[in-house]
XYZ file of C-alpha atoms in Angstrom:
81
model
C -0.007 0.007 0.025
C 2.963 2.382 0.609
C 3.719 2.211 -3.048
C 0.267 3.767 -3.868
C 1.000 6.736 -1.564
C 3.772 7.780 -4.036
C 1.235 7.529 -6.909
C -1.490 9.542 -5.283
C 0.139 13.085 -5.526
C -0.195 12.677 -9.278
C -3.989 12.247 -8.754
C -4.272 15.117 -6.343
C -3.678 17.784 -8.947
C -7.114 16.957 -10.471
C -8.951 15.084 -7.737
C -7.753 16.941 -4.737
C -5.683 15.852 -1.889
C -8.484 13.717 -0.433
C -10.041 12.632 -3.684
C -13.070 14.889 -3.021
C -12.854 17.094 -6.196
C -14.567 16.318 -9.516
C -11.624 16.314 -11.919
C -12.243 18.783 -14.793
C -15.553 19.433 -13.042
C -16.754 16.222 -14.777
C -15.549 13.152 -13.026
C -17.044 11.275 -10.112
C -15.739 11.951 -6.617
C -13.188 9.146 -6.241
C -12.799 9.268 -2.371
C -14.148 6.074 -0.931
C -15.418 4.761 -4.341
C -15.882 1.094 -4.231
C -12.665 -0.961 -4.897
C -13.924 -3.064 -7.779
C -15.395 0.002 -9.530
C -12.085 1.709 -9.271
C -10.192 -1.186 -10.689
C -12.544 -1.391 -13.610
C -12.396 2.423 -14.291
C -8.588 2.658 -14.064
C -8.062 -0.539 -16.093
C -10.339 0.929 -18.836
C -8.107 3.986 -19.095
C -5.019 1.839 -19.401
C -6.530 -0.422 -22.140
C -7.605 2.506 -24.383
C -5.816 4.920 -26.627
C -7.492 8.237 -26.530
C -7.150 10.618 -29.567
C -8.633 13.757 -27.895
C -7.124 16.115 -25.325
C -9.782 15.686 -22.537
C -9.867 14.177 -19.165
C -9.773 10.718 -20.627
C -6.481 11.470 -22.325
C -5.031 12.783 -19.078
C -6.086 9.761 -17.210
C -4.848 7.441 -19.905
C -1.419 9.079 -19.586
C -1.392 8.807 -15.870
C -2.423 5.159 -15.716
C -0.431 3.899 -18.639
C 2.773 3.372 -16.617
C 0.981 1.312 -13.930
C 0.950 -2.442 -13.858
C -2.103 -4.497 -12.668
C -0.767 -4.830 -9.171
C -0.314 -0.977 -8.925
C -3.785 -0.339 -10.222
C -5.188 -2.736 -7.533
C -3.033 -1.074 -4.776
C -4.087 2.474 -5.905
C -7.749 1.353 -5.913
C -7.450 -0.097 -2.547
C -5.862 3.063 -1.191
C -8.532 5.287 -2.715
C -11.370 3.111 -1.649
C -10.311 2.914 1.927
C -11.991 5.596 4.098
């Protein structure tokens, strides 16, 4: 779980330090989002190539470097109140 703490500052720029901001005023609030839902969402960003410069492209770029284990760790970290 400590590895995820290093990943979170990247997320804080858009989602806020506690994950309580709507990124680009469009996203869901990620704080305490269910673990399985987060894995699905983050994995979908990793699996897709985005051609537009919107929030999806930003997320795809952030998630691209993470492996499956890191996505699970990050999802657990975010979903834990």
